[in-house]
PDB file of C-alpha atoms and ligand atoms in Angstrom:
ATOM      1  CA  MET A 683      30.897 -16.216 -66.143  1.00  0.00           C
ATOM      2  CA  THR A 684      34.004 -16.216 -64.012  1.00  0.00           C
ATOM      3  CA  PHE A 685      33.492 -13.747 -61.190  1.00  0.00           C
ATOM      4  CA  THR A 686      33.194 -14.773 -57.562  1.00  0.00           C
ATOM      5  CA  ILE A 687      31.336 -13.407 -54.532  1.00  0.00           C
ATOM      6  CA  ARG A 688      32.775 -14.155 -51.102  1.00  0.00           C
ATOM      7  CA  PRO A 689      31.490 -13.106 -47.693  1.00  0.00           C
ATOM      8  CA  ILE A 690      33.532 -10.170 -46.392  1.00  0.00           C
ATOM      9  CA  ASP A 691      33.456 -11.598 -42.892  1.00  0.00           C
ATOM     10  CA  PRO A 692      32.876 -15.356 -43.265  1.00  0.00           C
ATOM     11  CA  VAL A 693      33.126 -16.051 -39.540  1.00  0.00           C
ATOM     12  CA  SER A 694      30.795 -13.549 -37.907  1.00  0.00           C
ATOM     13  CA  ARG A 695      28.655 -12.485 -40.900  1.00  0.00           C
ATOM     14  CA  PRO A 696      28.658 -15.207 -43.547  1.00  0.00           C
ATOM     15  CA  LEU A 697      25.355 -13.942 -44.986  1.00  0.00           C
ATOM     16  CA  PHE A 698      25.784 -10.171 -44.853  1.00  0.00           C
ATOM     17  CA  GLY A 699      28.194  -8.211 -47.068  1.00  0.00           C
ATOM     18  CA  GLY A 700      29.872  -9.797 -50.073  1.00  0.00           C
ATOM     19  CA  GLU A 701      33.027  -8.904 -51.970  1.00  0.00           C
ATOM     20  CA  VAL A 702      32.946  -9.407 -55.709  1.00  0.00           C
ATOM     21  CA  SER A 703      36.095 -10.076 -57.705  1.00  0.00           C
ATOM     22  CA  GLY A 704      36.967 -10.968 -61.277  1.00  0.00           C
ATOM     23  CA  ILE A 705      34.594  -8.636 -63.107  1.00  0.00           C
ATOM     24  CA  ASP A 706      34.877  -5.199 -64.720  1.00  0.00           C
ATOM     25  CA  ILE A 707      31.438  -3.670 -64.167  1.00  0.00           C
ATOM     26  CA  THR A 708      32.304  -0.452 -66.014  1.00  0.00           C
ATOM     27  CA  ARG A 709      31.815  -2.450 -69.247  1.00  0.00           C
ATOM     28  CA  PRO A 710      28.445  -3.686 -70.529  1.00  0.00           C
ATOM     29  CA  LEU A 711      27.245  -6.775 -68.629  1.00  0.00           C
ATOM     30  CA  SER A 712      25.706  -9.885 -70.102  1.00  0.00           C
ATOM     31  CA  ALA A 713      22.190 -10.740 -68.928  1.00  0.00           C
ATOM     32  CA  ASP A 714      23.643 -13.689 -66.983  1.00  0.00           C
ATOM     33  CA  GLU A 715      26.157 -11.480 -65.208  1.00  0.00           C
ATOM     34  CA  ALA A 716      23.444  -8.997 -64.203  1.00  0.00           C
ATOM     35  CA  LYS A 717      21.291 -11.860 -62.892  1.00  0.00           C
ATOM     36  CA  ALA A 718      24.168 -13.298 -60.880  1.00  0.00           C
ATOM     37  CA  ILE A 719      24.839  -9.908 -59.297  1.00  0.00           C
ATOM     38  CA  ALA A 720      21.138  -9.554 -58.409  1.00  0.00           C
ATOM     39  CA  ARG A 721      21.269 -13.032 -56.807  1.00  0.00           C
ATOM     40  CA  GLY A 722      24.330 -11.943 -54.843  1.00  0.00           C
ATOM     41  CA  MET A 723      22.383  -8.887 -53.654  1.00  0.00           C
ATOM     42  CA  ASP A 724      19.515 -11.097 -52.502  1.00  0.00           C
ATOM     43  CA  GLN A 725      21.935 -13.205 -50.531  1.00  0.00           C
ATOM     44  CA  PHE A 726      24.314 -10.604 -49.073  1.00  0.00           C
ATOM     45  CA  GLY A 727      22.309  -7.319 -49.006  1.00  0.00           C
ATOM     46  CA  VAL A 728      25.547  -5.379 -49.678  1.00  0.00           C
ATOM     47  CA  LEU A 729      28.136  -6.019 -52.398  1.00  0.00           C
ATOM     48  CA  VAL A 730      31.559  -4.383 -52.697  1.00  0.00           C
ATOM     49  CA  PHE A 731      33.467  -4.141 -55.998  1.00  0.00           C
ATOM     50  CA  HIS A 732      37.022  -2.774 -56.062  1.00  0.00           C
ATOM     51  CA  ASP A 733      38.933  -0.927 -58.803  1.00  0.00           C
ATOM     52  CA  GLN A 734      35.923   0.133 -60.861  1.00  0.00           C
ATOM     53  CA  HIS A 735      36.900   3.343 -62.658  1.00  0.00           C
ATOM     54  CA  PHE A 736      33.434   4.730 -63.232  1.00  0.00           C
ATOM     55  CA  ASP A 737      32.391   8.051 -64.672  1.00  0.00           C
ATOM     56  CA  ASP A 738      28.732   9.062 -64.412  1.00  0.00           C
ATOM     57  CA  GLU A 739      27.858   7.628 -67.803  1.00  0.00           C
ATOM     58  CA  THR A 740      29.271   4.156 -67.137  1.00  0.00           C
ATOM     59  CA  GLN A 741      27.834   4.153 -63.614  1.00  0.00           C
ATOM     60  CA  LEU A 742      24.378   4.954 -65.023  1.00  0.00           C
ATOM     61  CA  ALA A 743      24.740   2.183 -67.602  1.00  0.00           C
ATOM     62  CA  PHE A 744      25.714  -0.398 -64.949  1.00  0.00           C
ATOM     63  CA  SER A 745      22.884   0.719 -62.651  1.00  0.00           C
ATOM     64  CA  ARG A 746      20.251   0.380 -65.398  1.00  0.00           C
ATOM     65  CA  ASN A 747      20.788  -3.395 -65.390  1.00  0.00           C
ATOM     66  CA  PHE A 748      18.772  -3.534 -62.176  1.00  0.00           C
ATOM     67  CA  GLY A 749      15.685  -1.427 -62.920  1.00  0.00           C
ATOM     68  CA  THR A 750      14.412   2.100 -63.345  1.00  0.00           C
ATOM     69  CA  LEU A 751      16.607   4.835 -61.916  1.00  0.00           C
ATOM     70  CA  GLU A 752      15.386   7.471 -59.498  1.00  0.00           C
ATOM     71  CA  GLU A 753      15.956  11.195 -59.848  1.00  0.00           C
ATOM     72  CA  ALA A 754      18.112  12.840 -57.189  1.00  0.00           C
ATOM     73  CA  SER A 755      15.069  14.855 -56.094  1.00  0.00           C
ATOM     74  CA  GLY A 756      15.701  14.318 -52.368  1.00  0.00           C
ATOM     75  CA  ASP A 757      18.485  16.935 -52.693  1.00  0.00           C
ATOM     76  CA  LEU A 758      17.954  20.158 -50.804  1.00  0.00           C
ATOM     77  CA  ASN A 759      18.778  22.176 -53.925  1.00  0.00           C
ATOM     78  CA  TRP A 760      16.720  20.116 -56.366  1.00  0.00           C
ATOM     79  CA  GLY A 761      15.614  22.299 -59.272  1.00  0.00           C
ATOM     80  CA  LYS A 762      18.527  24.712 -58.755  1.00  0.00           C
ATOM     81  CA  ALA A 763      21.973  24.707 -60.357  1.00  0.00           C
ATOM     82  CA  ARG A 764      23.908  21.629 -59.270  1.00  0.00           C
ATOM     83  CA  ARG A 765      27.460  20.323 -59.506  1.00  0.00           C
ATOM     84  CA  LEU A 766      26.664  17.119 -61.352  1.00  0.00           C
ATOM     85  CA  GLU A 767      25.125  17.144 -64.776  1.00  0.00           C
ATOM     86  CA  SER A 768      22.792  14.148 -64.714  1.00  0.00           C
ATOM     87  CA  PRO A 769      19.640  14.516 -62.598  1.00  0.00           C
ATOM     88  CA  LEU A 770      19.927  10.750 -61.997  1.00  0.00           C
ATOM     89  CA  VAL A 771      23.215  11.078 -60.094  1.00  0.00           C
ATOM     90  CA  ASN A 772      23.105  11.993 -56.396  1.00  0.00           C
ATOM     91  CA  ASP A 773      25.938  14.229 -55.287  1.00  0.00           C
ATOM     92  CA  ILE A 774      27.249  12.567 -52.115  1.00  0.00           C
ATOM     93  CA  SER A 775      30.195  14.905 -51.715  1.00  0.00           C
ATOM     94  CA  ASN A 776      31.327  17.811 -49.583  1.00  0.00           C
ATOM     95  CA  LEU A 777      31.917  19.964 -52.679  1.00  0.00           C
ATOM     96  CA  ASP A 778      30.064  23.051 -53.882  1.00  0.00           C
ATOM     97  CA  ASN A 779      29.181  23.852 -57.498  1.00  0.00           C
ATOM     98  CA  ASP A 780      32.728  25.162 -58.060  1.00  0.00           C
ATOM     99  CA  ASN A 781      34.230  21.900 -56.787  1.00  0.00           C
ATOM    100  CA  GLN A 782      35.474  23.547 -53.606  1.00  0.00           C
ATOM    101  CA  VAL A 783      35.040  21.990 -50.167  1.00  0.00           C
ATOM    102  CA  MET A 784      31.852  23.512 -48.746  1.00  0.00           C
ATOM    103  CA  ALA A 785      32.061  26.036 -45.924  1.00  0.00           C
ATOM    104  CA  ARG A 786      31.344  24.600 -42.495  1.00  0.00           C
ATOM    105  CA  ASP A 787      28.000  26.419 -42.257  1.00  0.00           C
ATOM    106  CA  ASP A 788      26.910  25.770 -45.868  1.00  0.00           C
ATOM    107  CA  ARG A 789      23.193  24.926 -45.732  1.00  0.00           C
ATOM    108  CA  LYS A 790      23.652  22.050 -48.180  1.00  0.00           C
ATOM    109  CA  ARG A 791      26.474  20.575 -46.098  1.00  0.00           C
ATOM    110  CA  LEU A 792      24.407  20.777 -42.912  1.00  0.00           C
ATOM    111  CA  PHE A 793      21.465  19.094 -44.631  1.00  0.00           C
ATOM    112  CA  SER A 794      23.750  16.348 -45.955  1.00  0.00           C
ATOM    113  CA  LEU A 795      24.938  15.563 -42.421  1.00  0.00           C
ATOM    114  CA  GLY A 796      21.610  13.730 -42.204  1.00  0.00           C
ATOM    115  CA  ASN A 797      23.478  10.858 -43.925  1.00  0.00           C
ATOM    116  CA  ARG A 798      25.262  10.269 -40.617  1.00  0.00           C
ATOM    117  CA  LEU A 799      21.976   9.013 -39.159  1.00  0.00           C
ATOM    118  CA  TRP A 800      20.916   5.442 -39.858  1.00  0.00           C
ATOM    119  CA  HIS A 801      18.584   5.404 -42.840  1.00  0.00           C
ATOM    120  CA  SER A 802      17.313   3.618 -45.899  1.00  0.00           C
ATOM    121  CA  ASP A 803      17.552   5.679 -49.092  1.00  0.00           C
ATOM    122  CA  SER A 804      14.454   7.506 -50.291  1.00  0.00           C
ATOM    123  CA  SER A 805      12.174   5.998 -47.638  1.00  0.00           C
ATOM    124  CA  PHE A 806      10.755   9.553 -47.690  1.00  0.00           C
ATOM    125  CA  LYS A 807       9.482   8.968 -51.249  1.00  0.00           C
ATOM    126  CA  ALA A 808       6.192   7.141 -51.835  1.00  0.00           C
ATOM    127  CA  VAL A 809       8.069   4.676 -54.057  1.00  0.00           C
ATOM    128  CA  PRO A 810      11.366   4.275 -52.234  1.00  0.00           C
ATOM    129  CA  ALA A 811      14.775   3.028 -53.367  1.00  0.00           C
ATOM    130  CA  LYS A 812      15.585  -0.590 -54.162  1.00  0.00           C
ATOM    131  CA  TYR A 813      19.351  -0.529 -54.768  1.00  0.00           C
ATOM    132  CA  SER A 814      21.805   2.298 -54.162  1.00  0.00           C
ATOM    133  CA  LEU A 815      25.146   2.244 -55.982  1.00  0.00           C
ATOM    134  CA  LEU A 816      27.852   4.453 -54.511  1.00  0.00           C
ATOM    135  CA  SER A 817      31.095   5.103 -56.366  1.00  0.00           C
ATOM    136  CA  GLY A 818      34.109   6.398 -54.440  1.00  0.00           C
ATOM    137  CA  ARG A 819      35.701   9.001 -56.722  1.00  0.00           C
ATOM    138  CA  ARG A 820      37.850  10.788 -54.109  1.00  0.00           C
ATOM    139  CA  ILE A 821      38.349   9.466 -50.599  1.00  0.00           C
ATOM    140  CA  PRO A 822      39.703  11.262 -47.508  1.00  0.00           C
ATOM    141  CA  GLY A 823      42.905   9.940 -45.950  1.00  0.00           C
ATOM    142  CA  ALA A 824      41.094   8.597 -42.892  1.00  0.00           C
ATOM    143  CA  GLY A 825      37.550   8.077 -41.638  1.00  0.00           C
ATOM    144  CA  GLY A 826      34.450   8.442 -43.784  1.00  0.00           C
ATOM    145  CA  ASN A 827      33.457   4.770 -43.580  1.00  0.00           C
ATOM    146  CA  THR A 828      29.959   3.710 -44.516  1.00  0.00           C
ATOM    147  CA  GLU A 829      28.252   1.332 -42.089  1.00  0.00           C
ATOM    148  CA  PHE A 830      25.491  -1.097 -42.955  1.00  0.00           C
ATOM    149  CA  ALA A 831      22.959  -2.823 -40.685  1.00  0.00           C
ATOM    150  CA  ASP A 832      21.250  -6.078 -41.637  1.00  0.00           C
ATOM    151  CA  MET A 833      17.526  -5.448 -41.182  1.00  0.00           C
ATOM    152  CA  ARG A 834      16.623  -9.069 -41.993  1.00  0.00           C
ATOM    153  CA  ALA A 835      18.744 -10.340 -39.116  1.00  0.00           C
ATOM    154  CA  ALA A 836      17.366  -7.552 -36.918  1.00  0.00           C
ATOM    155  CA  TYR A 837      13.801  -8.629 -37.703  1.00  0.00           C
ATOM    156  CA  ASP A 838      14.570 -12.322 -37.148  1.00  0.00           C
ATOM    157  CA  ALA A 839      16.056 -11.543 -33.729  1.00  0.00           C
ATOM    158  CA  LEU A 840      12.892  -9.832 -32.413  1.00  0.00           C
ATOM    159  CA  ASP A 841      10.745 -11.837 -29.984  1.00  0.00           C
ATOM    160  CA  ASP A 842       7.424 -13.091 -31.316  1.00  0.00           C
ATOM    161  CA  GLU A 843       5.403 -10.538 -29.403  1.00  0.00           C
ATOM    162  CA  THR A 844       7.347  -7.601 -30.854  1.00  0.00           C
ATOM    163  CA  LYS A 845       7.161  -9.113 -34.357  1.00  0.00           C
ATOM    164  CA  ALA A 846       3.367  -9.311 -34.006  1.00  0.00           C
ATOM    165  CA  GLU A 847       3.188  -5.748 -32.713  1.00  0.00           C
ATOM    166  CA  CYS A 848       5.305  -4.393 -35.614  1.00  0.00           C
ATOM    167  CA  GLU A 849       3.601  -6.382 -38.357  1.00  0.00           C
ATOM    168  CA  PRO A 850       0.553  -4.132 -39.034  1.00  0.00           C
ATOM    169  CA  LEU A 851       2.240  -0.783 -38.336  1.00  0.00           C
ATOM    170  CA  ILE A 852       2.548   1.993 -40.916  1.00  0.00           C
ATOM    171  CA  CYS A 853       5.171   4.692 -40.383  1.00  0.00           C
ATOM    172  CA  GLU A 854       5.394   8.207 -41.768  1.00  0.00           C
ATOM    173  CA  HIS A 855       8.751   9.103 -43.285  1.00  0.00           C
ATOM    174  CA  SER A 856      10.056  12.577 -44.118  1.00  0.00           C
ATOM    175  CA  GLN A 857      13.423  14.305 -44.419  1.00  0.00           C
ATOM    176  CA  LEU A 858      11.892  16.975 -42.161  1.00  0.00           C
ATOM    177  CA  TYR A 859      11.935  14.422 -39.312  1.00  0.00           C
ATOM    178  CA  SER A 860      15.511  13.203 -39.838  1.00  0.00           C
ATOM    179  CA  ARG A 861      16.880  16.762 -40.080  1.00  0.00           C
ATOM    180  CA  ALA A 862      14.929  17.828 -36.985  1.00  0.00           C
ATOM    181  CA  LEU A 863      16.914  15.172 -35.072  1.00  0.00           C
ATOM    182  CA  LEU A 864      20.075  17.151 -35.902  1.00  0.00           C
ATOM    183  CA  GLY A 865      18.500  20.521 -35.139  1.00  0.00           C
ATOM    184  CA  PHE A 866      18.382  21.473 -38.833  1.00  0.00           C
ATOM    185  CA  ALA A 867      15.159  23.374 -39.505  1.00  0.00           C
ATOM    186  CA  ASP A 868      16.280  25.769 -42.243  1.00  0.00           C
ATOM    187  CA  PHE A 869      13.524  24.720 -44.681  1.00  0.00           C
ATOM    188  CA  THR A 870      11.644  26.912 -47.121  1.00  0.00           C
ATOM    189  CA  ASP A 871       7.885  26.482 -47.602  1.00  0.00           C
ATOM    190  CA  ASP A 872       8.700  24.746 -50.869  1.00  0.00           C
ATOM    191  CA  ASP A 873      11.023  22.245 -49.092  1.00  0.00           C
ATOM    192  CA  ARG A 874       8.257  21.533 -46.584  1.00  0.00           C
ATOM    193  CA  ARG A 875       5.816  20.788 -49.386  1.00  0.00           C
ATOM    194  CA  ARG A 876       8.316  18.591 -51.243  1.00  0.00           C
ATOM    195  CA  PHE A 877       9.248  16.702 -48.093  1.00  0.00           C
ATOM    196  CA  ALA A 878       5.683  16.062 -46.880  1.00  0.00           C
ATOM    197  CA  PRO A 879       5.564  12.706 -45.018  1.00  0.00           C
ATOM    198  CA  VAL A 880       4.821   9.473 -46.897  1.00  0.00           C
ATOM    199  CA  GLN A 881       3.553   6.189 -45.489  1.00  0.00           C
ATOM    200  CA  GLN A 882       5.642   3.002 -45.389  1.00  0.00           C
ATOM    201  CA  ARG A 883       5.075  -0.392 -43.811  1.00  0.00           C
ATOM    202  CA  LEU A 884       7.310  -1.110 -40.822  1.00  0.00           C
ATOM    203  CA  VAL A 885       7.704  -4.778 -41.768  1.00  0.00           C
ATOM    204  CA  ARG A 886       8.488  -5.637 -45.379  1.00  0.00           C
ATOM    205  CA  ARG A 887       8.684  -8.931 -47.139  1.00  0.00           C
ATOM    206  CA  HIS A 888      11.462  -9.075 -49.726  1.00  0.00           C
ATOM    207  CA  PRO A 889       9.860  -9.718 -53.137  1.00  0.00           C
ATOM    208  CA  SER A 890      12.565 -12.159 -54.307  1.00  0.00           C
ATOM    209  CA  THR A 891      13.745 -13.926 -51.152  1.00  0.00           C
ATOM    210  CA  GLY A 892      10.482 -13.800 -49.162  1.00  0.00           C
ATOM    211  CA  ARG A 893      12.480 -12.765 -46.089  1.00  0.00           C
ATOM    212  CA  LYS A 894      10.993 -10.223 -43.730  1.00  0.00           C
ATOM    213  CA  SER A 895      12.880  -7.159 -42.568  1.00  0.00           C
ATOM    214  CA  LEU A 896      12.355  -4.111 -40.382  1.00  0.00           C
ATOM    215  CA  TYR A 897      11.935  -1.057 -42.578  1.00  0.00           C
ATOM    216  CA  LEU A 898      13.328   1.696 -40.385  1.00  0.00           C
ATOM    217  CA  ALA A 899      15.084   4.997 -41.041  1.00  0.00           C
ATOM    218  CA  SER A 900      15.770   8.219 -39.181  1.00  0.00           C
ATOM    219  CA  HIS A 901      13.194   9.659 -41.602  1.00  0.00           C
ATOM    220  CA  ALA A 902      10.449   7.723 -39.764  1.00  0.00           C
ATOM    221  CA  GLY A 903       8.918  10.164 -37.277  1.00  0.00           C
ATOM    222  CA  ALA A 904       5.383   8.894 -36.715  1.00  0.00           C
ATOM    223  CA  ILE A 905       3.257   5.751 -36.673  1.00  0.00           C
ATOM    224  CA  VAL A 906      -0.265   6.000 -38.066  1.00  0.00           C
ATOM    225  CA  GLY A 907      -2.791   5.994 -35.196  1.00  0.00           C
ATOM    226  CA  TRP A 908      -0.185   6.405 -32.438  1.00  0.00           C
ATOM    227  CA  PRO A 909       0.606   9.438 -30.279  1.00  0.00           C
ATOM    228  CA  VAL A 910       3.881  10.928 -31.593  1.00  0.00           C
ATOM    229  CA  PRO A 911       6.017  10.559 -28.433  1.00  0.00           C
ATOM    230  CA  GLU A 912       4.972   6.923 -28.059  1.00  0.00           C
ATOM    231  CA  ALA A 913       5.761   6.241 -31.723  1.00  0.00           C
ATOM    232  CA  ARG A 914       9.168   7.913 -31.460  1.00  0.00           C
ATOM    233  CA  ALA A 915      10.071   6.021 -28.292  1.00  0.00           C
ATOM    234  CA  PHE A 916       9.020   2.732 -29.935  1.00  0.00           C
ATOM    235  CA  LEU A 917      10.979   3.465 -33.126  1.00  0.00           C
ATOM    236  CA  ARG A 918      14.006   4.553 -31.111  1.00  0.00           C
ATOM    237  CA  ASP A 919      14.029   1.194 -29.306  1.00  0.00           C
ATOM    238  CA  LEU A 920      13.719  -0.664 -32.619  1.00  0.00           C
ATOM    239  CA  ASN A 921      16.571   1.368 -34.128  1.00  0.00           C
ATOM    240  CA  GLU A 922      18.729   0.644 -31.104  1.00  0.00           C
ATOM    241  CA  HIS A 923      17.970  -3.066 -31.445  1.00  0.00           C
ATOM    242  CA  ALA A 924      18.591  -3.123 -35.218  1.00  0.00           C
ATOM    243  CA  THR A 925      21.938  -1.323 -35.121  1.00  0.00           C
ATOM    244  CA  GLN A 926      23.667  -3.455 -32.491  1.00  0.00           C
ATOM    245  CA  ARG A 927      27.211  -4.176 -33.627  1.00  0.00           C
ATOM    246  CA  LYS A 928      26.366  -7.825 -34.309  1.00  0.00           C
ATOM    247  CA  PHE A 929      24.099  -6.672 -37.184  1.00  0.00           C
ATOM    248  CA  VAL A 930      26.546  -4.076 -38.558  1.00  0.00           C
ATOM    249  CA  CYS A 931      29.450  -4.169 -41.005  1.00  0.00           C
ATOM    250  CA  ALA A 932      31.636  -1.181 -41.903  1.00  0.00           C
ATOM    251  CA  HIS A 933      33.057  -0.410 -45.323  1.00  0.00           C
ATOM    252  CA  GLU A 934      36.443   1.329 -45.376  1.00  0.00           C
ATOM    253  CA  TRP A 935      36.609   3.112 -48.705  1.00  0.00           C
ATOM    254  CA  LYS A 936      39.348   2.888 -51.266  1.00  0.00           C
ATOM    255  CA  GLN A 937      39.225   5.097 -54.355  1.00  0.00           C
ATOM    256  CA  TRP A 938      37.205   3.444 -57.147  1.00  0.00           C
ATOM    257  CA  ASP A 939      35.247   1.137 -54.867  1.00  0.00           C
ATOM    258  CA  LEU A 940      31.640   0.682 -55.932  1.00  0.00           C
ATOM    259  CA  VAL A 941      29.354  -0.377 -53.097  1.00  0.00           C
ATOM    260  CA  MET A 942      25.850  -1.502 -53.862  1.00  0.00           C
ATOM    261  CA  TRP A 943      23.186  -2.131 -51.190  1.00  0.00           C
ATOM    262  CA  ASP A 944      19.587  -3.259 -51.029  1.00  0.00           C
ATOM    263  CA  ASN A 945      17.603  -0.579 -49.191  1.00  0.00           C
ATOM    264  CA  ARG A 946      14.759  -3.061 -48.587  1.00  0.00           C
ATOM    265  CA  ALA A 947      16.988  -5.219 -46.410  1.00  0.00           C
ATOM    266  CA  THR A 948      19.535  -2.818 -44.879  1.00  0.00           C
ATOM    267  CA  MET A 949      20.083   0.581 -43.261  1.00  0.00           C
ATOM    268  CA  HIS A 950      23.294   2.544 -43.617  1.00  0.00           C
ATOM    269  CA  ARG A 951      25.025   5.654 -42.329  1.00  0.00           C
ATOM    270  CA  ALA A 952      28.119   7.741 -43.116  1.00  0.00           C
ATOM    271  CA  ARG A 953      30.869   8.151 -40.550  1.00  0.00           C
ATOM    272  CA  PRO A 954      32.767  11.410 -39.947  1.00  0.00           C
ATOM    273  CA  PHE A 955      36.037  12.477 -41.545  1.00  0.00           C
ATOM    274  CA  ASN A 956      38.240  15.582 -41.632  1.00  0.00           C
ATOM    275  CA  ALA A 957      35.943  18.256 -43.101  1.00  0.00           C
ATOM    276  CA  ALA A 958      38.864  20.018 -44.822  1.00  0.00           C
ATOM    277  CA  GLU A 959      39.532  16.982 -47.035  1.00  0.00           C
ATOM    278  CA  VAL A 960      37.632  16.118 -50.192  1.00  0.00           C
ATOM    279  CA  ARG A 961      35.203  13.205 -50.138  1.00  0.00           C
ATOM    280  CA  ASP A 962      33.523  12.830 -53.504  1.00  0.00           C
ATOM    281  CA  MET A 963      31.055  10.001 -54.031  1.00  0.00           C
ATOM    282  CA  HIS A 964      28.457   9.652 -56.758  1.00  0.00           C
ATOM    283  CA  ARG A 965      25.303   7.662 -56.124  1.00  0.00           C
ATOM    284  CA  THR A 966      22.856   6.181 -58.586  1.00  0.00           C
ATOM    285  CA  THR A 967      19.628   4.724 -57.249  1.00  0.00           C
ATOM    286  CA  VAL A 968      17.332   2.026 -58.598  1.00  0.00           C
ATOM    287  CA  ALA A 969      13.686   2.579 -57.617  1.00  0.00           C
ATOM    288  CA  CYS A 970      11.389  -0.052 -56.137  1.00  0.00           C
ATOM    289  CA  GLU A 971       8.587  -1.160 -58.410  1.00  0.00           C
ATOM    290  CA  ARG A 972       5.852  -0.011 -56.038  1.00  0.00           C
ATOM    291  CA  SER A 973       5.308   1.626 -52.675  1.00  0.00           C
ATOM    292  CA  THR A 974       5.657  -0.558 -49.591  1.00  0.00           C
ATOM    293  CA  MET A 975       1.930  -0.018 -49.009  1.00  0.00           C
ATOM    294  CA  ALA A 976       1.227  -1.812 -52.290  1.00  0.00           C
ATOM    295  CA  GLU A 977       3.743  -4.599 -51.572  1.00  0.00           C
ATOM    296  CA  ALA A 978       2.533  -8.001 -50.415  1.00  0.00           C
ATOM    297  CA  ALA A 979       2.784  -8.135 -46.613  1.00  0.00           C
TER     298      ALA A 979
HETATM  299  C1  OGA B 407      24.194   7.558 -49.546  1.00  0.00           C
HETATM  300  C2  OGA B 407      24.734   7.608 -48.175  1.00  0.00           C
HETATM  301  C3  OGA B 407      26.756   7.306 -46.917  1.00  0.00           C
HETATM  302  C4  OGA B 407      28.159   7.745 -47.053  1.00  0.00           C
HETATM  303  O1  OGA B 407      24.970   7.705 -50.487  1.00  0.00           O
HETATM  304  O2  OGA B 407      22.987   7.311 -49.690  1.00  0.00           O
HETATM  305  O3  OGA B 407      23.989   7.605 -47.228  1.00  0.00           O
HETATM  306  O4  OGA B 407      29.020   7.160 -46.354  1.00  0.00           O
HETATM  307  N1  OGA B 407      26.059   7.597 -48.099  1.00  0.00           N
HETATM  308  O5  OGA B 407      28.417   8.695 -47.814  1.00  0.00           O
HETATM  309 MN1   MN B 408      21.959   7.081 -47.935  1.00  0.00          MN
END
């Protein structure tokens, strides 16, 4: 095995965000290569690979090295005609089913603006996402970065009293909450049923590294047993703490980058770009093995 993983920012973030070179991940991996990438994920939380000319089939094959894949059922139009063929590929683009840039007021576009809020993928599903793998197929000329926040470092930096207060808390996550933050409320009764809140622990222990992290997302809109305004104020403070610039790294996309992140240890968000340009990203998602409620605390 010849590939290397180096910290993207060795001075300020030696343990968050790695850049992988010397491997073509569009080809089948050996078991040792897959294990080394998983170890890199445990260490860095986010890995960046350049020049990986994926199509959906090769991206699915690479992703399957790391576990069972999720369906893209968090989509607003799940069950309806979609642009991408495989139900295991999330359409993270600003394109409609005819491959045209969506109109400014397109309901799907407005829903997808929720990605601009800090989140962890599929925290609104009972069994949430482990890894997300995002392939940059077409990139706008400027903007459209993806930012990542290190939720292990954010947890470690809390004072002992706050750690103890967070430890037993269970949050309720739903896409209805994150979209309400943006003033999007255009949900059908069916959407409301599909997006019913699920419970997640606020503090998670990583199953392979044993490290604790804050499990936050803009989808978290309630804490079990707490009055809603108090829960929201508390979660807002935690989000503000966890997304300080010292915990954040930004990825500037180049076409054919593949960025892979561990949703158990990080949050992320999309940054704006010129809405008239095409931004076409395809995401595959590896599911966790169990809900956070069933995970060892
Ligand atoms: C995602 C996501 C951010 C981006 O794919 O899950 O949140 O920059 N993407 O597109
Ligand atoms: Mn996301």
